[in-house]
Coordinates of C-alpha atoms and ligand atoms in Angstrom, one line a residue:
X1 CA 0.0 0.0 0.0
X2 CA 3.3 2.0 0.2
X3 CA 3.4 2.8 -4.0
X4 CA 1.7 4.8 -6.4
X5 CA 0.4 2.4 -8.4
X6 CA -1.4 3.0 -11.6
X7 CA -5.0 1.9 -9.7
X8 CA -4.0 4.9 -7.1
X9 CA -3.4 7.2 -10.0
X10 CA -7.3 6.6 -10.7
X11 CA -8.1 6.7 -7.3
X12 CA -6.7 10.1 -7.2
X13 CA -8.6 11.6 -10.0
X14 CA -11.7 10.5 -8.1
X15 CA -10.1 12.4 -4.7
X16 CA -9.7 15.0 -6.3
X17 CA -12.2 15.4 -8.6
X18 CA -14.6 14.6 -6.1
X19 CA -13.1 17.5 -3.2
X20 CA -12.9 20.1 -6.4
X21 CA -17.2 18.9 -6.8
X22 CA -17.7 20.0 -2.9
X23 CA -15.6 23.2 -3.2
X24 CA -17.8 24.4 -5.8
X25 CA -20.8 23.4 -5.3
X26 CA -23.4 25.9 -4.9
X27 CA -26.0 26.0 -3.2
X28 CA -24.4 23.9 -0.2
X29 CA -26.7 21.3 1.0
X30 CA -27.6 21.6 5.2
X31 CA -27.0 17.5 5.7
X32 CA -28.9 15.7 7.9
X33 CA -27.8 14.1 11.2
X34 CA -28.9 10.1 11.1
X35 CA -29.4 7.8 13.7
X36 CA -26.6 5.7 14.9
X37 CA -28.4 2.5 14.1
X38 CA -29.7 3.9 10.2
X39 CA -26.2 4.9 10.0
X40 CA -24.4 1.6 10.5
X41 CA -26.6 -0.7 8.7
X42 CA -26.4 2.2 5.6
X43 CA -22.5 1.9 5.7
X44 CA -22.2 -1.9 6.4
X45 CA -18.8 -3.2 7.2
X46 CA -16.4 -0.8 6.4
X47 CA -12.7 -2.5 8.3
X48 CA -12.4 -5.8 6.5
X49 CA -8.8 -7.9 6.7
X50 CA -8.6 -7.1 3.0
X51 CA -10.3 -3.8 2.4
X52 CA -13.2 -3.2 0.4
X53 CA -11.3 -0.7 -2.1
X54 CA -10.7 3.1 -2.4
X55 CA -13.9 3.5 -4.9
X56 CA -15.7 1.6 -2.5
X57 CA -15.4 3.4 0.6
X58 CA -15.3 6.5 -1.4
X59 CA -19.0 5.7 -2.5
X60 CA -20.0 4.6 0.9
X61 CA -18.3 8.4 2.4
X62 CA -20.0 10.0 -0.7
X63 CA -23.4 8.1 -0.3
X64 CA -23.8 7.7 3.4
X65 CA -21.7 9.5 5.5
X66 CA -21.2 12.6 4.0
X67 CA -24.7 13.6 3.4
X68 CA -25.3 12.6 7.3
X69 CA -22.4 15.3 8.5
X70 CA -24.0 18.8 8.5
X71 CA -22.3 21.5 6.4
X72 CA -21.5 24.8 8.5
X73 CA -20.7 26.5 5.3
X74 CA -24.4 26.2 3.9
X75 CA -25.6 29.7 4.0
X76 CA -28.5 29.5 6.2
X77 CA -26.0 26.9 8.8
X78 CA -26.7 30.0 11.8
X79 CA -26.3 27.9 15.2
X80 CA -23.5 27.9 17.1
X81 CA -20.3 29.6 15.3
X82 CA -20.3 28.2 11.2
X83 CA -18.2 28.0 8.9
X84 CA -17.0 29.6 5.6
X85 CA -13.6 28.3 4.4
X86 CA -12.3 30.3 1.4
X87 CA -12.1 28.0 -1.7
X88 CA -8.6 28.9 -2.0
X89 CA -7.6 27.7 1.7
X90 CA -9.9 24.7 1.1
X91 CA -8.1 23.4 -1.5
X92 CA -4.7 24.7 -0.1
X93 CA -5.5 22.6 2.7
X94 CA -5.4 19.0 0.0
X95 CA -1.9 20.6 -0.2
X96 CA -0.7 20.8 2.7
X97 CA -1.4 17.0 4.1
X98 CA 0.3 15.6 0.4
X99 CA 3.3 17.6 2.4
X100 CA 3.4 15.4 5.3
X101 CA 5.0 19.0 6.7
X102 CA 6.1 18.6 11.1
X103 CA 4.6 22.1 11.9
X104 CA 6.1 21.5 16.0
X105 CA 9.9 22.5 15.4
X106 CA 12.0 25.3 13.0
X107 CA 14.2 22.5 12.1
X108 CA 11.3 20.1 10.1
X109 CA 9.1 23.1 9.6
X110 CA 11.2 26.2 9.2
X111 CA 9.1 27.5 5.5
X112 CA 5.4 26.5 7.0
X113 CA 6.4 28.2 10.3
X114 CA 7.6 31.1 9.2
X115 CA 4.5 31.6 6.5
X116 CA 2.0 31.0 9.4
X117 CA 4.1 33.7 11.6
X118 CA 3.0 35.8 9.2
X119 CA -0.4 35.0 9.2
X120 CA 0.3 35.6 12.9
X121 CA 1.8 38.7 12.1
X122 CA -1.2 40.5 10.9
X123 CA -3.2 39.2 13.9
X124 CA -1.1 40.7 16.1
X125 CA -0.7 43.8 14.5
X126 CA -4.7 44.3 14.7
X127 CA -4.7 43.4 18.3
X128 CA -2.1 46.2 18.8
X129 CA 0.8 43.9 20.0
X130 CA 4.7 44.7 20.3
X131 CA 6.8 43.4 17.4
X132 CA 8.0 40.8 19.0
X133 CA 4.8 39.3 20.2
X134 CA 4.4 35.7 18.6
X135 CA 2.6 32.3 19.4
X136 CA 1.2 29.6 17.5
X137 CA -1.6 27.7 15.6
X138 CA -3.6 25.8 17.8
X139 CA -6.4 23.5 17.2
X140 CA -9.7 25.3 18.4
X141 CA -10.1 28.2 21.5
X142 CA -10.1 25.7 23.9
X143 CA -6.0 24.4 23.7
X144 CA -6.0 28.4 22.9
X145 CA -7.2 29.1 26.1
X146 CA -5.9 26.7 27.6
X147 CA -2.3 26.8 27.1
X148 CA -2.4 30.9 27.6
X149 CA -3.9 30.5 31.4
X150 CA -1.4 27.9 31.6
X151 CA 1.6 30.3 30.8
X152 CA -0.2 32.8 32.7
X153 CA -0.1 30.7 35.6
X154 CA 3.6 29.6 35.4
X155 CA 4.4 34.1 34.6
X156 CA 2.8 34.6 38.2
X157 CA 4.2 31.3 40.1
X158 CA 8.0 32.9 38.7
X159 CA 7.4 36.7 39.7
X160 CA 5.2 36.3 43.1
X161 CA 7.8 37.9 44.7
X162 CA 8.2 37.2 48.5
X163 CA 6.1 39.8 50.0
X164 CA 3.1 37.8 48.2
X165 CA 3.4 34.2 48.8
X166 CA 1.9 31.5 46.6
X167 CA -1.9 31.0 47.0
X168 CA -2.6 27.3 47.9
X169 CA -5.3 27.7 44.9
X170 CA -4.4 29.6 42.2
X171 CA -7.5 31.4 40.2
X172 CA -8.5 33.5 37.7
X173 CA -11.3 36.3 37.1
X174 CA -14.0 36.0 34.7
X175 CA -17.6 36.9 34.7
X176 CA -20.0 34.6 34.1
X177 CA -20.3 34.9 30.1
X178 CA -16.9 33.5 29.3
X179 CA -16.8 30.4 27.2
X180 CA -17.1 26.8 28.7
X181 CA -13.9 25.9 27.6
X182 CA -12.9 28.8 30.2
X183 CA -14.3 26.9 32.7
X184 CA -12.7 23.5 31.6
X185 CA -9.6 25.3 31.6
X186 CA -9.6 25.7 35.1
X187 CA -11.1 22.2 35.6
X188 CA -7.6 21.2 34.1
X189 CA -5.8 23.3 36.1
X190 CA -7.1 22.8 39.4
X191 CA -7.6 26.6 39.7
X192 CA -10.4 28.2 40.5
X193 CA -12.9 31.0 38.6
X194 CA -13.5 34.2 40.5
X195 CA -16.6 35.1 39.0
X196 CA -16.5 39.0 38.4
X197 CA -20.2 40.6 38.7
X198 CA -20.4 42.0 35.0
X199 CA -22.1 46.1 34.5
X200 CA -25.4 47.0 33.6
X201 CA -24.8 45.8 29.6
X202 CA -23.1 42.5 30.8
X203 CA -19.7 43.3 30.4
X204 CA -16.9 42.9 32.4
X205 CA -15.7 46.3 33.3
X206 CA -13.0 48.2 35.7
X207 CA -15.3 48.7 38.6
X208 CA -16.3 45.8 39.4
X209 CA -12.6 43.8 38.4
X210 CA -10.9 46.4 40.8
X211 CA -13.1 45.0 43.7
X212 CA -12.4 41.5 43.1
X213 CA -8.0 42.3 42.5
X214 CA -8.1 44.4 46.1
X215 CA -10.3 41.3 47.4
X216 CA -8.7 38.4 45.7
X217 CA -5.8 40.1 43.6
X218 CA -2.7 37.6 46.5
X219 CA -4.2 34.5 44.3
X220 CA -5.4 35.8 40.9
X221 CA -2.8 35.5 38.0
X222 CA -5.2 36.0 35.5
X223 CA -8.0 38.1 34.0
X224 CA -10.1 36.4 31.6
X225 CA -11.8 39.4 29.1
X226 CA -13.7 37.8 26.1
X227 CA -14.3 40.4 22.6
X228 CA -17.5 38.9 21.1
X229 CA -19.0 36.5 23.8
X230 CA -20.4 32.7 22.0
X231 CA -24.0 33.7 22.9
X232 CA -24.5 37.1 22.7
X233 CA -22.0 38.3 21.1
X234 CA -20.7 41.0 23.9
X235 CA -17.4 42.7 23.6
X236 CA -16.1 42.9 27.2
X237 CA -15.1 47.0 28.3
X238 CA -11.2 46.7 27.7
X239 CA -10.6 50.5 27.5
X240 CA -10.8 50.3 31.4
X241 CA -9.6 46.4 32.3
X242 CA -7.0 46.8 30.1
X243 CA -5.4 49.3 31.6
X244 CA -6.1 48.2 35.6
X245 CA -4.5 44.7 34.6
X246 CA -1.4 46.7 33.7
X247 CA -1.0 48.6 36.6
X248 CA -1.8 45.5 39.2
X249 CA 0.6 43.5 37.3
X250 CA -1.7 41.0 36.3
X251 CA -2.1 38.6 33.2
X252 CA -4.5 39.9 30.7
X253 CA -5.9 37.3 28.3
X254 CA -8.1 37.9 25.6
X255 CA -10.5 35.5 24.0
X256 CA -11.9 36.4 21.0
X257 CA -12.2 33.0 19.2
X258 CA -15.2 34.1 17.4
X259 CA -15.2 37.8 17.5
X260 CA -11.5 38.8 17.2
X261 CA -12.0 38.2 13.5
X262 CA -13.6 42.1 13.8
X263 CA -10.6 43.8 15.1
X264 CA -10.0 43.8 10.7
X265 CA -13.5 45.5 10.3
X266 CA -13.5 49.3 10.5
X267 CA -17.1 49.4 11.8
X268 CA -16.2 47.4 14.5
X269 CA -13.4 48.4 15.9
X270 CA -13.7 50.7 18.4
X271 CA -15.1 48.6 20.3
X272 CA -11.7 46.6 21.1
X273 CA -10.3 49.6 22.4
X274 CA -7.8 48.5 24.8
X275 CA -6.9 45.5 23.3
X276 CA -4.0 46.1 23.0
X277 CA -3.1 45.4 26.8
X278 CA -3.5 41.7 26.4
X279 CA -0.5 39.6 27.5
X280 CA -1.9 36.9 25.3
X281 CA -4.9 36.5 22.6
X282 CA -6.9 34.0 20.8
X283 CA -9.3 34.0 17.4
X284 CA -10.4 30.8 15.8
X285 CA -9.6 31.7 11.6
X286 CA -11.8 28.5 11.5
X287 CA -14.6 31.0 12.6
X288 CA -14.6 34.3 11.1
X289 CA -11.4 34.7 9.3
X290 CA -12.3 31.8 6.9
X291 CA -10.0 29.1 7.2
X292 CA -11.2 25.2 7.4
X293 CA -11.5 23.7 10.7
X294 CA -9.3 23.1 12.7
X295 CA -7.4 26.6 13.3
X296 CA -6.8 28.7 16.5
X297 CA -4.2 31.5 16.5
X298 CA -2.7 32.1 20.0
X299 CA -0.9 35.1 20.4
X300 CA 1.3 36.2 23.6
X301 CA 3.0 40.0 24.1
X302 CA 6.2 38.2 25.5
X303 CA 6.5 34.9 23.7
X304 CA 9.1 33.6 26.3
X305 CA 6.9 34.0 29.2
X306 CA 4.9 31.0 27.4
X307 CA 8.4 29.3 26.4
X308 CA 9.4 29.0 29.6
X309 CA 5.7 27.1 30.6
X310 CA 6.0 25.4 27.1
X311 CA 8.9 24.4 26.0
X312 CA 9.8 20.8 25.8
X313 CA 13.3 19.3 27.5
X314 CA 14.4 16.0 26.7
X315 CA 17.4 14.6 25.4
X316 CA 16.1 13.3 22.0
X317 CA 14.4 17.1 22.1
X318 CA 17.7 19.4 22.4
X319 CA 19.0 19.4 19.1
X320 CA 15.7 21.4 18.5
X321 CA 16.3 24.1 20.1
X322 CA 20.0 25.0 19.6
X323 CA 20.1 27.8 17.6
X324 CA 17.2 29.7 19.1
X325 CA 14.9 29.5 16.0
X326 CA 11.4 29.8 16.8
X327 CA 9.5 26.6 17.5
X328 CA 5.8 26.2 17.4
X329 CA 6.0 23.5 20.3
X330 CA 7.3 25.9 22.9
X331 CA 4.4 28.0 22.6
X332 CA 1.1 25.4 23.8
X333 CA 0.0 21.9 24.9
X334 CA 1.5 20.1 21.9
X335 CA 4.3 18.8 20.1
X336 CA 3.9 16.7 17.1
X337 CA 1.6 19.5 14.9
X338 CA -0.1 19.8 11.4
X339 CA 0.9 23.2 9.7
X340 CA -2.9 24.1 10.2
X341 CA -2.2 28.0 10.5
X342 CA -0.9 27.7 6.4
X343 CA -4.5 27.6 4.4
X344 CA -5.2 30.5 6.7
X345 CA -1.7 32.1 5.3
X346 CA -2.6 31.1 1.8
X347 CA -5.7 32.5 1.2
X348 CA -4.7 35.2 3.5
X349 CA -1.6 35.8 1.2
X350 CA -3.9 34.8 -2.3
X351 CA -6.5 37.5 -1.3
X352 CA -5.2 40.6 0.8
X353 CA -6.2 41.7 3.9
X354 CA -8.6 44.1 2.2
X355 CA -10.7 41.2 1.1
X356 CA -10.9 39.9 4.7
X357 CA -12.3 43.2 5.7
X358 CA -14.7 43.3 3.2
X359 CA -16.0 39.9 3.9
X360 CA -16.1 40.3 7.7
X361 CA -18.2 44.1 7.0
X362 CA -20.7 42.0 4.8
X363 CA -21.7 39.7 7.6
X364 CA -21.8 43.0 10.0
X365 CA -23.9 44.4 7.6
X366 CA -26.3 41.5 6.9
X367 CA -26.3 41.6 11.2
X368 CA -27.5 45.0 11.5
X369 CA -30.2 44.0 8.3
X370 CA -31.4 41.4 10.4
X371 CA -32.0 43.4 13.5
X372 CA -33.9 45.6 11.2
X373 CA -35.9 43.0 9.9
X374 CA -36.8 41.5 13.4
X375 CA -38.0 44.6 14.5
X376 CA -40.0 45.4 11.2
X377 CA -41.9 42.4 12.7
X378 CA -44.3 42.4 15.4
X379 CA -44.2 38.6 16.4
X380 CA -40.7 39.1 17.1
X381 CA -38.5 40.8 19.7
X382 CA -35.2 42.0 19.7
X383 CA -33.6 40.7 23.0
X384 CA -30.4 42.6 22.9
X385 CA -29.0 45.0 20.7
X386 CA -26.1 43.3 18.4
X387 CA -22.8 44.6 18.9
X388 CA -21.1 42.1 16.1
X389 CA -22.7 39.2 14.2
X390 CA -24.9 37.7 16.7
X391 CA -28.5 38.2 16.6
X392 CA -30.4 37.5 19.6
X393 CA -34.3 37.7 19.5
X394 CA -37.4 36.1 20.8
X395 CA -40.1 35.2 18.9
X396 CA -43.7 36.2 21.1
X397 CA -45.7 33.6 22.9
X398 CA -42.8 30.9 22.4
X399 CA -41.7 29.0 25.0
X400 CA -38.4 26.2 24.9
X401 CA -40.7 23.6 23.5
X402 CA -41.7 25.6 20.5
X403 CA -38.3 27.0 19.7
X404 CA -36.6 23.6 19.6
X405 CA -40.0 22.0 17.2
X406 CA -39.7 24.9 15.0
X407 CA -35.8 24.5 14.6
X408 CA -36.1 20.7 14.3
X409 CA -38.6 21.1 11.3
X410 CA -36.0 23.7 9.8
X411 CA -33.5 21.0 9.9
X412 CA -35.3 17.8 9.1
X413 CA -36.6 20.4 6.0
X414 CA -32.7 21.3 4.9
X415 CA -34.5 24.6 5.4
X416 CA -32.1 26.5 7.9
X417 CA -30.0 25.2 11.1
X418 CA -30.8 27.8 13.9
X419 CA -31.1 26.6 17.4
X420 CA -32.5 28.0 20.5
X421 CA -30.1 29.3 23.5
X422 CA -30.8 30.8 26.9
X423 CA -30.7 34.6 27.4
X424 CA -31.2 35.8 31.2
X425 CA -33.2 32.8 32.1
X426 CA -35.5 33.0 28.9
X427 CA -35.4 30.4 25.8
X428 CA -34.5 32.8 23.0
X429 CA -33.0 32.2 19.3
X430 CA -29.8 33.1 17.7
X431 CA -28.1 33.8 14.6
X432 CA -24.6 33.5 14.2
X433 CA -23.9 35.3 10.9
X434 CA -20.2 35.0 9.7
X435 CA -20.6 33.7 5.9
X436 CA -20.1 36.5 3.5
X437 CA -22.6 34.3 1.2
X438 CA -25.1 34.2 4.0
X439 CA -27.7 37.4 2.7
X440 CA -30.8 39.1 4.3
X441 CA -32.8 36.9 2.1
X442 CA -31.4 33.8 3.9
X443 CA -32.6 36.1 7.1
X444 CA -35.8 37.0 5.5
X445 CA -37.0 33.4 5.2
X446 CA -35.8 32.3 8.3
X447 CA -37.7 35.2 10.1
X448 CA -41.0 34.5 7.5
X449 CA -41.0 30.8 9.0
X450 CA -41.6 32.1 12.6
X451 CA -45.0 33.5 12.2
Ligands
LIG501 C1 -15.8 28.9 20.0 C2 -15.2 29.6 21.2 C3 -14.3 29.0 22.0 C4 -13.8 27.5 21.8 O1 -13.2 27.4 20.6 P1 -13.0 26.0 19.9 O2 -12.3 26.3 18.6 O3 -14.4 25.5 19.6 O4 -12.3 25.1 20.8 C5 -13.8 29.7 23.0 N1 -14.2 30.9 23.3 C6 -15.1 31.6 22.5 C7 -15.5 32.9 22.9 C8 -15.7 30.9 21.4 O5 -16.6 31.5 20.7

């Protein structure tokens, strides 16, 4: 199975003949989750001692399972956070695994690494970091997270200097809207969350943080802010936290897997004043910037700070770090690593930046459409006013039950995926609108469907 035989040759016309036919096709189909059982007598057998043949499990992926995996990229795909991969990174992606590239060291990786740093470059320069701010391509927010409260942690267990002794329990502060993988974070860390009270919009602000550092401050060594909450869509007040992190000294991290993507939109920006006081930064370019899944760009103002937590030290390791070069392994919970930060580089690099922008101010502006629309309508009900692409609304006289039959005939129809969440208590919907193809006719008929 080691050659490229002339039957692979065929094989690989029908690979890639077959990924061009899903890159381009248009419109997208929604896909429609099966049942376990349905599922496995539909595939049959699929691990035999002698194989059943590439055209044969091809047919069976093409026929069975395919059509029972949902497509995040289908325009009217609104639940959670979609998807809407560039064709370009798509297809750059098919490239990159024929490369069998190691992304974890300089030495195997040196060309991927240093084109993702500059994909990392640009992210860093919108956040507002120092030139030598750098980091790494993660798989998702979570290891994101993750591995920045780690190196947060080990920061504030080096400098606690002796006049503030180490906490038996370390913790950080959040308020109650950051993301669950926040929360597993500190699960993983044996740490604890001090939940910060947030203002009168829901944000985390100053005031409130200030109380909780002069209460809590001996055992905090982190502030968790988050720019575009998961269900809301909130961009937490970092014009004041920002600058009280700096002057207590303590960690500032930034999570703005879904709505960091904005810092490139004009219209949007001045709402991440202050930014640029993070010590370290996430956004998911499997999100909003476009890239397939799976893609997380981690970001830290003194990359060494995360080295020193990182790095790995064993003899078969050492020749890897000799000569200083920069090695995508010191910077998070990993080692061996796919080069997953280059079709983010190569569409990044294909396109321009300007393209990015304009793609990310579409789905802004099909957000504020929508917000118009719901309140054109008088069976519906704004819940909160969007700040980026996340459109929270009720729809009258609906309770949970009605929201989730309503979104289950959507799906079952290959109509629209749009689930309900909880807002303050109350079973609300929510659209989460980051496809540039995604229009306020998609909206329209979604809306239309709820009277
Ligand atoms: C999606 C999301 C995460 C988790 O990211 P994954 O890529 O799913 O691991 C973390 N934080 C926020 C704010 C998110 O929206």
């Amino acid at each position: 199975m080691h050659s490229y035989t002339d039957a692979i040759d065929l094989l690989a016309d029908e690979l890639v003949n077959f990924a061009r036919w899903r890159t381009r096709l248009e419109p997208i189909p929604l896909g429609r989750p099966a049942r376990p059982a349905d599922l496995a007598r539909a595939a049959g057998r699929t691990i035999t001692e002698d194989g059943i043949g590439g055209h044969e499990a091809l047919r069976i992926f093409r026929e069975v399972l395919a059509p029972a995996c949902l497509s995040p990229d289908f325009t009217r795909y609104l639940a959670f956070v979609p998807a809407a991969p560039t064709e370009t990174a798509v297809l750059f992606d098919l490239v990159v695994a024929a490369f069998s590239i190691y992304g974890g060291s300089w030495l195997e990786g040196g060309g991927a690494v240093h084109a993702e740093n500059e994909a990392l470059r640009w992210l860093s320069e919108l956040v507002g970091l120092p030139p030598e701010a750098g980091g790494c391509f993660v798989s998702g927010g979570t290891l994101g997270n993750l591995s920045a409260l780690v190196a947060a942690r080990h920061d504030a267990e080096l400098h606690r200097s002796a006049d503030r002794p180490r906490p038996a329990r370390w913790a950080f502060a959040a308020t109650s809207s950051a993301h669950s993988s926040v929360i597993s974070a500190a699960q993983v860390m044996d740490a604890e969350v001090v939940e910060v009270q947030p203002d009168a919009d829901g944000r985390l602000s100053a005031f409130a943080l200030a109380d909780v550092l002069d209460r809590d401050g001996d055992r905090i060594f982190a502030v968790v802010a988050t720019t575009g909450t998961t269900n809301i869509g909130l961009i937490d007040d970092l014009a004041t936290v920002g600058p009280l992190c700096r002057d207590r000294g303590v960690w500032l991290h930034v999570d703005g897997a879904y709505g960091g993507a904005a810092l490139a939109a004009p219209s949007a920006r001045a709402a991440f004043a202050g930014i640029e006081h993070a010590d370290s930064f996430i956004v998911d370019p499997h999100k909003w910037l476009f890239s397939p899944f799976d893609c997380c760009a981690l970001l830290y103002r003194a990359p060494e700070a995360a080295r020193r937590a990182h790095g790995h030290h064993a003899p078969y390791l050492e020749i890897l770090s000799e000569h200083g070069e920069w090695n995508p392994s010191d910077y998070a919970i990993h080692l061996t690593r796919r080069a997953r930060g280059l079709p983010f580089w190569f569409s990044l690099a294909t396109h321009g930046t300007l393209a990015y922008q304009q793609a990310i101010e579409t789905t802004l502006t099909v957000a504020r459409a929508a917000a118009d629309e719901i309140r054109r309508r008088s069976y519906l009900e704004l819940v909160v006013e969007p700040s980026l692409s996340i459109v929270v609304f009720r729809r009258c006289g609906w309770g949970q039950l009605d929201y989730r039959a309503w979104s289950e005939r959507m799906l079952m129809l290959g109509e629209a995926f749009v689930v309900p969440t909880t807002h303050e208590g109350e079973s609300v919907l929510r659209l989460c609108i980051i496809n540039p193809r995604t229009t306020t006719e998609d909206i329209v008929l979604i809306l239309d469907s709820l009277e």
